[in-house]
Amino acid sequence: MPCEECENGNVKWGQSGDCQYDSIAECEAANKDYYEKTTSIVELVIEDDNQELAIDAISLVASPAIEQDFVYFGKEKNNLTFAKVDEEKRMLVSPALIPNKQIFRYNPNTDSEYYVYFSPETVRKAAELYLKHNNHHKATYEHQDRVSGVLTVESWIKEGDMDKSKLYGYDLPNGTWFVKMKINNDELWNKIKGGELKGLSIEGYFTDKMEKMAEKAPTNEEILSALNEIIRENQTK
């Protein structure tokens, strides 16, 4: 939850804070306890037993966790569409997951703050499972209500500098998962055009990689290797 600059030039603490500070330095000094405590960074992975739930839906939100807004297509943005100027395509393009992007999280049960991230391999796997299990028609509003009239019509992984995401103004790492969505829901489309909804956020089921590894029972080969290591250490003493 670092300090962020506001539109009026002042600085706020986190996305929901008040713009009460005159500078980043003043904001950081007022919240020095945050910087003095250890914050963990957790890699999230897809559980083999729950692959069909990896990405259950995509939500249209005001504050996307990956901190990237979408680009929408309409007659006001005719330089971004191949349609006629007087036709609205009602399309938006957005990154769904950015590999190795650290995303801030807060656990109210333990009063702990931490960051999570997804490896390029997990991002690709999530994108593939999203389509494999026909979740391209599932969408929600602010992670709450399921909404109709939203359909993912394109899904791709950026694989090089010539990726078409550059045409939409994005300069994100290779391995980023992009989607293009058709919005036939009038209420949502008006919120998008009005700037109320700014991006996408995934909904799914992932697990802490370290906790998952700790739960895994060692194989016979791993046990034998550990015993041999102990024997070698004793022989050198």
PDB file of C-alpha atoms in Angstrom:
ATOM      1  CA  MET A   1       0.000   0.000   0.000  1.00  0.00           C
ATOM      2  CA  PRO A   2       2.618   2.607  -1.033  1.00  0.00           C
ATOM      3  CA  CYS A   3       2.147   6.350  -1.390  1.00  0.00           C
ATOM      4  CA  GLU A   4       0.506   7.472  -4.630  1.00  0.00           C
ATOM      5  CA  GLU A   5       0.268  10.849  -6.306  1.00  0.00           C
ATOM      6  CA  CYS A   6      -3.246  12.302  -6.674  1.00  0.00           C
ATOM      7  CA  GLU A   7      -4.658  14.148  -9.660  1.00  0.00           C
ATOM      8  CA  ASN A   8      -4.417  17.461  -7.769  1.00  0.00           C
ATOM      9  CA  GLY A   9      -0.682  17.005  -7.147  1.00  0.00           C
ATOM     10  CA  ASN A  10      -0.978  15.964  -3.516  1.00  0.00           C
ATOM     11  CA  VAL A  11      -0.124  12.472  -2.269  1.00  0.00           C
ATOM     12  CA  LYS A  12      -2.317   9.802  -0.687  1.00  0.00           C
ATOM     13  CA  TRP A  13      -1.624   6.612   1.251  1.00  0.00           C
ATOM     14  CA  GLY A  14      -2.846   3.704  -0.890  1.00  0.00           C
ATOM     15  CA  GLN A  15      -5.604   3.740  -3.493  1.00  0.00           C
ATOM     16  CA  SER A  16      -8.356   4.626  -1.019  1.00  0.00           C
ATOM     17  CA  GLY A  17      -6.468   7.168   1.107  1.00  0.00           C
ATOM     18  CA  ASP A  18      -7.060  10.911   1.366  1.00  0.00           C
ATOM     19  CA  CYS A  19      -4.901  13.300  -0.673  1.00  0.00           C
ATOM     20  CA  GLN A  20      -3.539  14.947   2.475  1.00  0.00           C
ATOM     21  CA  TYR A  21       0.232  14.931   1.954  1.00  0.00           C
ATOM     22  CA  ASP A  22       2.307  17.481   0.083  1.00  0.00           C
ATOM     23  CA  SER A  23       4.977  15.039  -1.078  1.00  0.00           C
ATOM     24  CA  ILE A  24       5.901  11.353  -1.328  1.00  0.00           C
ATOM     25  CA  ALA A  25       8.533  11.871   1.390  1.00  0.00           C
ATOM     26  CA  GLU A  26       5.956  13.316   3.783  1.00  0.00           C
ATOM     27  CA  CYS A  27       3.568  10.447   3.100  1.00  0.00           C
ATOM     28  CA  GLU A  28       6.273   7.815   3.656  1.00  0.00           C
ATOM     29  CA  ALA A  29       7.430   9.477   6.874  1.00  0.00           C
ATOM     30  CA  ALA A  30       3.867   9.499   8.223  1.00  0.00           C
ATOM     31  CA  ASN A  31       3.517   5.796   7.454  1.00  0.00           C
ATOM     32  CA  LYS A  32       7.028   4.611   8.300  1.00  0.00           C
ATOM     33  CA  ASP A  33       5.704   1.635  10.270  1.00  0.00           C
ATOM     34  CA  TYR A  34       4.631   0.079   6.980  1.00  0.00           C
ATOM     35  CA  TYR A  35       8.146   0.175   5.571  1.00  0.00           C
ATOM     36  CA  GLU A  36       9.733  -1.160   8.757  1.00  0.00           C
ATOM     37  CA  LYS A  37       7.770  -4.388   8.868  1.00  0.00           C
ATOM     38  CA  THR A  38       8.481  -7.410   6.731  1.00  0.00           C
ATOM     39  CA  THR A  39       6.056  -7.978   3.875  1.00  0.00           C
ATOM     40  CA  SER A  40       6.024 -11.411   2.265  1.00  0.00           C
ATOM     41  CA  ILE A  41       5.858 -12.075  -1.469  1.00  0.00           C
ATOM     42  CA  VAL A  42       3.856 -15.175  -2.393  1.00  0.00           C
ATOM     43  CA  GLU A  43       3.741 -17.011  -5.710  1.00  0.00           C
ATOM     44  CA  LEU A  44       0.281 -18.309  -6.564  1.00  0.00           C
ATOM     45  CA  VAL A  45      -0.147 -21.505  -8.579  1.00  0.00           C
ATOM     46  CA  ILE A  46      -3.032 -23.538  -9.969  1.00  0.00           C
ATOM     47  CA  GLU A  47      -4.021 -26.627  -8.031  1.00  0.00           C
ATOM     48  CA  ASP A  48      -4.082 -29.762 -10.168  1.00  0.00           C
ATOM     49  CA  ASP A  49      -7.315 -30.892  -8.501  1.00  0.00           C
ATOM     50  CA  ASN A  50      -9.121 -27.615  -9.241  1.00  0.00           C
ATOM     51  CA  GLN A  51      -8.026 -26.727 -12.749  1.00  0.00           C
ATOM     52  CA  GLU A  52     -11.596 -26.172 -13.910  1.00  0.00           C
ATOM     53  CA  LEU A  53     -11.906 -23.406 -11.293  1.00  0.00           C
ATOM     54  CA  ALA A  54      -8.603 -21.680 -12.050  1.00  0.00           C
ATOM     55  CA  ILE A  55     -10.312 -18.697 -13.713  1.00  0.00           C
ATOM     56  CA  ASP A  56     -14.016 -18.842 -12.944  1.00  0.00           C
ATOM     57  CA  ALA A  57     -14.886 -15.406 -14.354  1.00  0.00           C
ATOM     58  CA  ILE A  58     -13.530 -11.994 -15.272  1.00  0.00           C
ATOM     59  CA  SER A  59     -14.846  -9.004 -13.364  1.00  0.00           C
ATOM     60  CA  LEU A  60     -15.218  -5.430 -14.591  1.00  0.00           C
ATOM     61  CA  VAL A  61     -13.941  -3.174 -11.822  1.00  0.00           C
ATOM     62  CA  ALA A  62     -13.125   0.425 -10.976  1.00  0.00           C
ATOM     63  CA  SER A  63      -9.649  -0.380  -9.586  1.00  0.00           C
ATOM     64  CA  PRO A  64      -7.983  -3.331 -11.309  1.00  0.00           C
ATOM     65  CA  ALA A  65      -5.456  -5.107  -9.084  1.00  0.00           C
ATOM     66  CA  ILE A  66      -2.894  -5.290 -11.891  1.00  0.00           C
ATOM     67  CA  GLU A  67      -3.066  -1.474 -12.183  1.00  0.00           C
ATOM     68  CA  GLN A  68      -3.726  -1.403 -15.929  1.00  0.00           C
ATOM     69  CA  ASP A  69      -6.850   0.172 -17.398  1.00  0.00           C
ATOM     70  CA  PHE A  70      -8.557  -1.219 -20.456  1.00  0.00           C
ATOM     71  CA  VAL A  71      -8.985   0.445 -23.838  1.00  0.00           C
ATOM     72  CA  TYR A  72     -12.510   0.550 -25.168  1.00  0.00           C
ATOM     73  CA  PHE A  73     -13.693   0.791 -28.762  1.00  0.00           C
ATOM     74  CA  GLY A  74     -16.447   3.130 -29.850  1.00  0.00           C
ATOM     75  CA  LYS A  75     -17.150   6.027 -32.170  1.00  0.00           C
ATOM     76  CA  GLU A  76     -15.322   8.326 -29.721  1.00  0.00           C
ATOM     77  CA  LYS A  77     -12.208   6.153 -30.174  1.00  0.00           C
ATOM     78  CA  ASN A  78     -12.457   5.616 -33.923  1.00  0.00           C
ATOM     79  CA  ASN A  79      -8.662   5.676 -34.297  1.00  0.00           C
ATOM     80  CA  LEU A  80      -8.596   2.315 -32.480  1.00  0.00           C
ATOM     81  CA  THR A  81     -11.223   0.521 -34.552  1.00  0.00           C
ATOM     82  CA  PHE A  82     -11.651  -0.683 -38.107  1.00  0.00           C
ATOM     83  CA  ALA A  83     -15.405  -0.155 -37.965  1.00  0.00           C
ATOM     84  CA  LYS A  84     -17.151   2.810 -39.539  1.00  0.00           C
ATOM     85  CA  VAL A  85     -16.959   5.954 -37.482  1.00  0.00           C
ATOM     86  CA  ASP A  86     -20.711   6.035 -36.831  1.00  0.00           C
ATOM     87  CA  GLU A  87     -20.837   2.465 -35.488  1.00  0.00           C
ATOM     88  CA  GLU A  88     -19.989   1.423 -31.948  1.00  0.00           C
ATOM     89  CA  LYS A  89     -18.299  -1.943 -31.718  1.00  0.00           C
ATOM     90  CA  ARG A  90     -18.707  -2.106 -27.952  1.00  0.00           C
ATOM     91  CA  MET A  91     -15.368  -3.837 -27.540  1.00  0.00           C
ATOM     92  CA  LEU A  92     -12.678  -3.449 -24.909  1.00  0.00           C
ATOM     93  CA  VAL A  93      -9.141  -4.784 -24.741  1.00  0.00           C
ATOM     94  CA  SER A  94      -7.321  -5.325 -21.470  1.00  0.00           C
ATOM     95  CA  PRO A  95      -4.588  -7.360 -19.822  1.00  0.00           C
ATOM     96  CA  ALA A  96      -6.111 -10.024 -17.579  1.00  0.00           C
ATOM     97  CA  LEU A  97      -2.856 -11.161 -15.922  1.00  0.00           C
ATOM     98  CA  ILE A  98       0.675  -9.776 -16.064  1.00  0.00           C
ATOM     99  CA  PRO A  99       3.454 -12.260 -15.241  1.00  0.00           C
ATOM    100  CA  ASN A 100       5.571 -11.498 -12.154  1.00  0.00           C
ATOM    101  CA  LYS A 101       3.475  -8.407 -11.396  1.00  0.00           C
ATOM    102  CA  GLN A 102       3.362  -8.006  -7.607  1.00  0.00           C
ATOM    103  CA  ILE A 103      -0.237  -7.452  -6.468  1.00  0.00           C
ATOM    104  CA  PHE A 104      -0.900  -6.083  -2.986  1.00  0.00           C
ATOM    105  CA  ARG A 105      -3.183  -8.078  -0.704  1.00  0.00           C
ATOM    106  CA  TYR A 106      -4.429  -7.645   2.873  1.00  0.00           C
ATOM    107  CA  ASN A 107      -5.701 -10.460   5.083  1.00  0.00           C
ATOM    108  CA  PRO A 108      -8.082  -9.020   7.726  1.00  0.00           C
ATOM    109  CA  ASN A 109      -8.138 -12.324   9.625  1.00  0.00           C
ATOM    110  CA  THR A 110      -4.426 -12.103  10.406  1.00  0.00           C
ATOM    111  CA  ASP A 111      -4.005  -8.328   9.961  1.00  0.00           C
ATOM    112  CA  SER A 112      -1.182  -9.082   7.537  1.00  0.00           C
ATOM    113  CA  GLU A 113      -0.135  -7.395   4.314  1.00  0.00           C
ATOM    114  CA  TYR A 114       1.579  -9.266   1.505  1.00  0.00           C
ATOM    115  CA  TYR A 115       2.081  -9.415  -2.250  1.00  0.00           C
ATOM    116  CA  VAL A 116       1.149 -12.176  -4.681  1.00  0.00           C
ATOM    117  CA  TYR A 117       2.357 -12.832  -8.204  1.00  0.00           C
ATOM    118  CA  PHE A 118       1.908 -15.312 -11.046  1.00  0.00           C
ATOM    119  CA  SER A 119       4.764 -16.851 -13.044  1.00  0.00           C
ATOM    120  CA  PRO A 120       4.618 -16.750 -16.862  1.00  0.00           C
ATOM    121  CA  GLU A 121       3.853 -20.483 -16.833  1.00  0.00           C
ATOM    122  CA  THR A 122       0.888 -20.012 -14.484  1.00  0.00           C
ATOM    123  CA  VAL A 123      -0.443 -17.085 -16.546  1.00  0.00           C
ATOM    124  CA  ARG A 124      -0.366 -19.172 -19.711  1.00  0.00           C
ATOM    125  CA  LYS A 125      -1.975 -22.139 -17.989  1.00  0.00           C
ATOM    126  CA  ALA A 126      -4.731 -19.935 -16.551  1.00  0.00           C
ATOM    127  CA  ALA A 127      -5.480 -18.478 -19.984  1.00  0.00           C
ATOM    128  CA  GLU A 128      -5.700 -21.948 -21.508  1.00  0.00           C
ATOM    129  CA  LEU A 129      -7.959 -23.295 -18.751  1.00  0.00           C
ATOM    130  CA  TYR A 130     -10.219 -20.233 -18.998  1.00  0.00           C
ATOM    131  CA  LEU A 131     -11.113 -21.227 -22.554  1.00  0.00           C
ATOM    132  CA  LYS A 132     -10.941 -24.982 -22.034  1.00  0.00           C
ATOM    133  CA  HIS A 133     -13.732 -24.827 -19.445  1.00  0.00           C
ATOM    134  CA  ASN A 134     -15.872 -22.391 -21.480  1.00  0.00           C
ATOM    135  CA  ASN A 135     -15.673 -19.525 -19.000  1.00  0.00           C
ATOM    136  CA  HIS A 136     -15.446 -16.923 -21.775  1.00  0.00           C
ATOM    137  CA  HIS A 137     -19.107 -15.989 -21.214  1.00  0.00           C
ATOM    138  CA  LYS A 138     -18.778 -15.540 -17.437  1.00  0.00           C
ATOM    139  CA  ALA A 139     -18.365 -12.028 -16.078  1.00  0.00           C
ATOM    140  CA  THR A 140     -19.149 -10.127 -12.880  1.00  0.00           C
ATOM    141  CA  TYR A 141     -19.448  -6.533 -11.748  1.00  0.00           C
ATOM    142  CA  GLU A 142     -16.979  -5.523  -9.008  1.00  0.00           C
ATOM    143  CA  HIS A 143     -16.543  -9.197  -8.004  1.00  0.00           C
ATOM    144  CA  GLN A 144     -20.152  -9.336  -6.841  1.00  0.00           C
ATOM    145  CA  ASP A 145     -23.072  -9.766  -9.207  1.00  0.00           C
ATOM    146  CA  ARG A 146     -22.889 -12.023 -12.262  1.00  0.00           C
ATOM    147  CA  VAL A 147     -23.758  -9.958 -15.348  1.00  0.00           C
ATOM    148  CA  SER A 148     -25.047 -10.880 -18.777  1.00  0.00           C
ATOM    149  CA  GLY A 149     -24.125  -9.410 -22.138  1.00  0.00           C
ATOM    150  CA  VAL A 150     -20.345  -9.720 -21.667  1.00  0.00           C
ATOM    151  CA  LEU A 151     -18.392 -12.144 -23.854  1.00  0.00           C
ATOM    152  CA  THR A 152     -14.671 -12.715 -24.328  1.00  0.00           C
ATOM    153  CA  VAL A 153     -14.177 -12.888 -28.091  1.00  0.00           C
ATOM    154  CA  GLU A 154     -10.370 -12.975 -28.164  1.00  0.00           C
ATOM    155  CA  SER A 155      -7.695 -14.270 -25.793  1.00  0.00           C
ATOM    156  CA  TRP A 156      -3.954 -14.280 -26.401  1.00  0.00           C
ATOM    157  CA  ILE A 157      -0.538 -14.305 -24.737  1.00  0.00           C
ATOM    158  CA  LYS A 158       2.003 -11.651 -25.720  1.00  0.00           C
ATOM    159  CA  GLU A 159       5.003 -13.420 -27.242  1.00  0.00           C
ATOM    160  CA  GLY A 160       7.162 -10.672 -28.743  1.00  0.00           C
ATOM    161  CA  ASP A 161       7.677  -7.025 -29.612  1.00  0.00           C
ATOM    162  CA  MET A 162       5.401  -7.302 -32.645  1.00  0.00           C
ATOM    163  CA  ASP A 163       2.412  -8.320 -30.517  1.00  0.00           C
ATOM    164  CA  LYS A 164      -0.853  -6.598 -31.453  1.00  0.00           C
ATOM    165  CA  SER A 165      -1.287  -5.292 -27.905  1.00  0.00           C
ATOM    166  CA  LYS A 166       1.101  -2.500 -28.971  1.00  0.00           C
ATOM    167  CA  LEU A 167      -1.630  -1.269 -31.337  1.00  0.00           C
ATOM    168  CA  TYR A 168      -3.818  -0.625 -28.306  1.00  0.00           C
ATOM    169  CA  GLY A 169      -1.176   1.376 -26.441  1.00  0.00           C
ATOM    170  CA  TYR A 170       0.121  -1.352 -24.128  1.00  0.00           C
ATOM    171  CA  ASP A 171       3.811  -1.933 -23.456  1.00  0.00           C
ATOM    172  CA  LEU A 172       3.701  -4.899 -21.090  1.00  0.00           C
ATOM    173  CA  PRO A 173       6.039  -7.890 -20.596  1.00  0.00           C
ATOM    174  CA  ASN A 174       6.052 -10.957 -22.784  1.00  0.00           C
ATOM    175  CA  GLY A 175       3.755 -13.572 -21.281  1.00  0.00           C
ATOM    176  CA  THR A 176       0.987 -11.063 -20.466  1.00  0.00           C
ATOM    177  CA  TRP A 177      -2.494 -12.484 -20.987  1.00  0.00           C
ATOM    178  CA  PHE A 178      -4.766 -10.156 -22.986  1.00  0.00           C
ATOM    179  CA  VAL A 179      -8.484 -10.431 -23.683  1.00  0.00           C
ATOM    180  CA  LYS A 180     -10.889  -8.613 -25.961  1.00  0.00           C
ATOM    181  CA  MET A 181     -14.462  -8.470 -24.679  1.00  0.00           C
ATOM    182  CA  LYS A 182     -17.750  -7.647 -26.378  1.00  0.00           C
ATOM    183  CA  ILE A 183     -20.062  -5.573 -24.142  1.00  0.00           C
ATOM    184  CA  ASN A 184     -23.738  -5.832 -25.049  1.00  0.00           C
ATOM    185  CA  ASN A 185     -24.882  -4.822 -21.571  1.00  0.00           C
ATOM    186  CA  ASP A 186     -26.082  -1.200 -21.856  1.00  0.00           C
ATOM    187  CA  GLU A 187     -25.588  -0.374 -18.189  1.00  0.00           C
ATOM    188  CA  LEU A 188     -22.024  -1.674 -18.112  1.00  0.00           C
ATOM    189  CA  TRP A 189     -21.122  -0.021 -21.400  1.00  0.00           C
ATOM    190  CA  ASN A 190     -22.296   3.343 -20.096  1.00  0.00           C
ATOM    191  CA  LYS A 191     -20.187   2.843 -16.949  1.00  0.00           C
ATOM    192  CA  ILE A 192     -17.167   2.032 -19.126  1.00  0.00           C
ATOM    193  CA  LYS A 193     -17.630   5.100 -21.330  1.00  0.00           C
ATOM    194  CA  GLY A 194     -18.253   7.245 -18.272  1.00  0.00           C
ATOM    195  CA  GLY A 195     -14.986   6.165 -16.688  1.00  0.00           C
ATOM    196  CA  GLU A 196     -16.626   4.457 -13.728  1.00  0.00           C
ATOM    197  CA  LEU A 197     -15.243   1.048 -14.703  1.00  0.00           C
ATOM    198  CA  LYS A 198     -11.566   1.120 -15.630  1.00  0.00           C
ATOM    199  CA  GLY A 199     -10.255  -2.423 -15.914  1.00  0.00           C
ATOM    200  CA  LEU A 200     -10.521  -6.146 -15.392  1.00  0.00           C
ATOM    201  CA  SER A 201      -9.817  -8.394 -12.437  1.00  0.00           C
ATOM    202  CA  ILE A 202      -9.784 -12.170 -12.501  1.00  0.00           C
ATOM    203  CA  GLU A 203     -11.828 -14.442 -10.276  1.00  0.00           C
ATOM    204  CA  GLY A 204     -10.423 -17.873  -9.595  1.00  0.00           C
ATOM    205  CA  TYR A 205      -8.890 -20.363  -7.217  1.00  0.00           C
ATOM    206  CA  PHE A 206      -5.144 -20.457  -6.639  1.00  0.00           C
ATOM    207  CA  THR A 207      -2.893 -21.695  -3.873  1.00  0.00           C
ATOM    208  CA  ASP A 208       0.296 -20.536  -2.175  1.00  0.00           C
ATOM    209  CA  LYS A 209       3.130 -22.396  -3.908  1.00  0.00           C
ATOM    210  CA  MET A 210       5.215 -22.766  -0.728  1.00  0.00           C
ATOM    211  CA  GLU A 211       2.272 -24.083   1.285  1.00  0.00           C
ATOM    212  CA  LYS A 212       1.456 -26.506  -1.526  1.00  0.00           C
ATOM    213  CA  MET A 213       5.023 -27.806  -1.547  1.00  0.00           C
ATOM    214  CA  ALA A 214       4.952 -28.201   2.235  1.00  0.00           C
ATOM    215  CA  GLU A 215       1.810 -30.333   1.984  1.00  0.00           C
ATOM    216  CA  LYS A 216       3.349 -32.618  -0.629  1.00  0.00           C
ATOM    217  CA  ALA A 217       4.619 -35.916   0.766  1.00  0.00           C
ATOM    218  CA  PRO A 218       8.268 -36.643  -0.148  1.00  0.00           C
ATOM    219  CA  THR A 219       8.947 -39.337  -2.719  1.00  0.00           C
ATOM    220  CA  ASN A 220      11.117 -42.385  -2.010  1.00  0.00           C
ATOM    221  CA  GLU A 221      13.866 -40.828  -4.124  1.00  0.00           C
ATOM    222  CA  GLU A 222      13.732 -37.621  -2.065  1.00  0.00           C
ATOM    223  CA  ILE A 223      13.874 -39.566   1.210  1.00  0.00           C
ATOM    224  CA  LEU A 224      16.824 -41.639  -0.033  1.00  0.00           C
ATOM    225  CA  SER A 225      18.646 -38.519  -1.204  1.00  0.00           C
ATOM    226  CA  ALA A 226      18.143 -36.866   2.192  1.00  0.00           C
ATOM    227  CA  LEU A 227      19.429 -39.974   4.015  1.00  0.00           C
ATOM    228  CA  ASN A 228      22.513 -40.119   1.791  1.00  0.00           C
ATOM    229  CA  GLU A 229      23.200 -36.458   2.504  1.00  0.00           C
ATOM    230  CA  ILE A 230      23.005 -37.098   6.255  1.00  0.00           C
ATOM    231  CA  ILE A 231      25.394 -40.083   5.921  1.00  0.00           C
ATOM    232  CA  ARG A 232      27.898 -38.020   3.913  1.00  0.00           C
ATOM    233  CA  GLU A 233      27.784 -35.224   6.512  1.00  0.00           C
ATOM    234  CA  ASN A 234      28.432 -37.713   9.357  1.00  0.00           C
ATOM    235  CA  GLN A 235      31.367 -39.270   7.476  1.00  0.00           C
ATOM    236  CA  THR A 236      33.061 -35.899   7.090  1.00  0.00           C
ATOM    237  CA  LYS A 237      32.838 -35.083  10.806  1.00  0.00           C
TER     238      LYS A 237
END
